[in-house]
Amino acid sequence: MRLSRITLYPLSMPLISHFETSFGRIYNRECVLVKIESEGLVGWGECAADRDPGYSYETTGTAMHILKDFALPLLVGQDVIDAADFQRRIGSIRGHHLAKAGVEMALWDLLGKRDGKSLKQMLGGVRDQVEVGVSVGLQDTTADLVRAVDGYVAKGYRRIKIKIKPGRDVSEAQAVRAANPDIRLQVDANSAYSLETAHVLRPLDDLNLLLIEQPLFEDDIWDHRLFQKELRTPICLDESIISARHARYAIEMEACRIINIKPGRVGGLSQAVEIHNLCQPAGLPVWCGGMLETGIGRASNLAISSLPGFTLPGDVSASDRYYTRDVTQERFTLNPGSTIDVPTGAGLGVTVDEQAVKDFALGEVIVQA
Ligand code: OSB
Ligand code: MG
């Protein structure tokens, strides 16, 4: 499709409740929306970079720079055929996966709208509903955490993830486990430990956790292998898996037994599908991670979660876990059984509320042929 105009909207979305991880606390989620206009159609995508380089070196600022100054000039006025063609065209830009993935998502939305196909159909999804859980941030006290988890369990979430950091790890997990003996429970350290300090996590092995997510540094696949050998609980990698090659390294090194797939982190939905296709024959379950997405990125996460290898519940919670007002007309709700429906409309299957986009936008950049 000939891409005539691409608009970037850096957004700031107020969260219903603040979200704290080992790398910091946020009250507003920033991201960048991508709008592509082509042949009378409009496609939307979401770049999951945040304001600060805590989770990733990328920020909304670097994403705006890379897209405006390097990626979009390679695309506007061009006839871009599909995601593979898109990846070839931007192949000269090193890294910046979150930025690239936002544009790839908008391209998928556009192609789906042209062909009358849902993203689920295009990616090879096989489920109409997907199992989901909720990722609960660090709270001020352990009692607050147990209360927050209680609230989500009462809403129907059957899989809970809690964030941990040094000093707030085993104690938090033990308290949540004691209050919820049967719930599917997992923890996420967001790279807060080294092999030397991670020994404090050993007691987590007695809590019947589904997995321990990204305990060690993001660039340390080898030490994850060493740590995995010490644990019965599966390690799941998030930050470390930035490409299909890194997924292969982790599988071959036995550095983890589960992979969290975030299409943004790996440079796009096409790369996410590749990792899924690599993990399936290797026997590694995968699940879809979340980045506190708006309705746009959430629709995309639900579609990819419907692929056959996504056998663990995703961090793709209902809209009301995040935002009172979203940028899509649709709001995603939790079904009994801790599932959410996968959108069925063409492309992402959502209708963007352009007034909401304008209200949350911190700016606007237009690149055209
Ligand atoms: O590590 O999975 C993570 C949110 C922002 C950045 C990194 C992570 C997260 C989450 C939230 O855990 C998942 C969600 O979107 O609900
Ligand atoms: Mg994570």
Short mmCIF file of N, CA, C and O in Angstrom, two decimals, residues 142 145-146 149 160 162 171-181 183 185:
data_model
loop_
_atom_site.label_atom_id
_atom_site.label_comp_id
_atom_site.label_asym_id
_atom_site.label_seq_id
_atom_site.Cartn_x
_atom_site.Cartn_y
_atom_site.Cartn_z
N THR A 142 3.40 -4.43 52.54
CA THR A 142 2.99 -5.78 52.18
C THR A 142 1.48 -5.94 52.34
O THR A 142 0.82 -6.58 51.52
N LEU A 145 -0.25 -4.62 49.41
CA LEU A 145 -0.12 -5.53 48.27
C LEU A 145 -1.16 -6.65 48.36
O LEU A 145 -1.85 -6.95 47.39
N VAL A 146 -1.26 -7.24 49.55
CA VAL A 146 -2.23 -8.34 49.74
C VAL A 146 -3.65 -7.82 49.45
O VAL A 146 -4.45 -8.50 48.80
N VAL A 149 -4.08 -7.36 45.64
CA VAL A 149 -4.27 -8.66 45.00
C VAL A 149 -5.70 -9.17 45.26
O VAL A 149 -6.38 -9.63 44.34
N ILE A 160 -2.13 -14.10 39.01
CA ILE A 160 -1.61 -12.86 39.57
C ILE A 160 -0.09 -12.83 39.37
O ILE A 160 0.59 -13.82 39.59
N ILE A 162 3.17 -10.46 40.68
CA ILE A 162 3.57 -9.33 41.50
C ILE A 162 4.99 -8.92 41.12
O ILE A 162 5.81 -9.73 40.72
N SER A 171 9.44 -11.85 50.98
CA SER A 171 8.41 -11.50 51.96
C SER A 171 7.08 -11.21 51.26
O SER A 171 6.01 -11.65 51.71
N GLU A 172 7.13 -10.46 50.15
CA GLU A 172 5.90 -10.10 49.44
C GLU A 172 5.24 -11.33 48.83
O GLU A 172 4.03 -11.53 48.95
N ALA A 173 6.07 -12.17 48.21
CA ALA A 173 5.53 -13.36 47.56
C ALA A 173 4.93 -14.32 48.59
O ALA A 173 3.87 -14.91 48.37
N GLN A 174 5.61 -14.45 49.72
CA GLN A 174 5.09 -15.35 50.78
C GLN A 174 3.74 -14.85 51.30
O GLN A 174 2.83 -15.64 51.52
N ALA A 175 3.63 -13.54 51.47
CA ALA A 175 2.38 -12.98 52.00
C ALA A 175 1.23 -13.19 51.02
O ALA A 175 0.12 -13.57 51.41
N VAL A 176 1.50 -12.96 49.73
CA VAL A 176 0.44 -13.13 48.73
C VAL A 176 0.08 -14.61 48.60
O VAL A 176 -1.10 -14.96 48.50
N ARG A 177 1.08 -15.48 48.68
CA ARG A 177 0.81 -16.92 48.60
C ARG A 177 -0.01 -17.39 49.82
O ARG A 177 -0.97 -18.15 49.65
N ALA A 178 0.34 -16.89 51.01
CA ALA A 178 -0.38 -17.32 52.21
C ALA A 178 -1.85 -16.92 52.12
O ALA A 178 -2.75 -17.66 52.54
N ALA A 179 -2.12 -15.74 51.54
CA ALA A 179 -3.50 -15.27 51.44
C ALA A 179 -4.26 -15.93 50.29
O ALA A 179 -5.50 -15.90 50.25
N ASN A 180 -3.52 -16.52 49.33
CA ASN A 180 -4.14 -17.13 48.14
C ASN A 180 -3.47 -18.46 47.82
O ASN A 180 -2.71 -18.56 46.86
N PRO A 181 -3.76 -19.50 48.64
CA PRO A 181 -2.99 -20.75 48.53
C PRO A 181 -3.07 -21.39 47.14
O PRO A 181 -2.13 -22.07 46.74
N ILE A 183 -4.01 -19.79 44.03
CA ILE A 183 -3.99 -18.95 42.83
C ILE A 183 -2.73 -19.20 42.01
O ILE A 183 -1.68 -19.55 42.54
N LEU A 185 0.34 -17.94 40.60
CA LEU A 185 1.12 -16.78 41.04
C LEU A 185 2.50 -16.78 40.40
O LEU A 185 3.14 -17.83 40.26
#
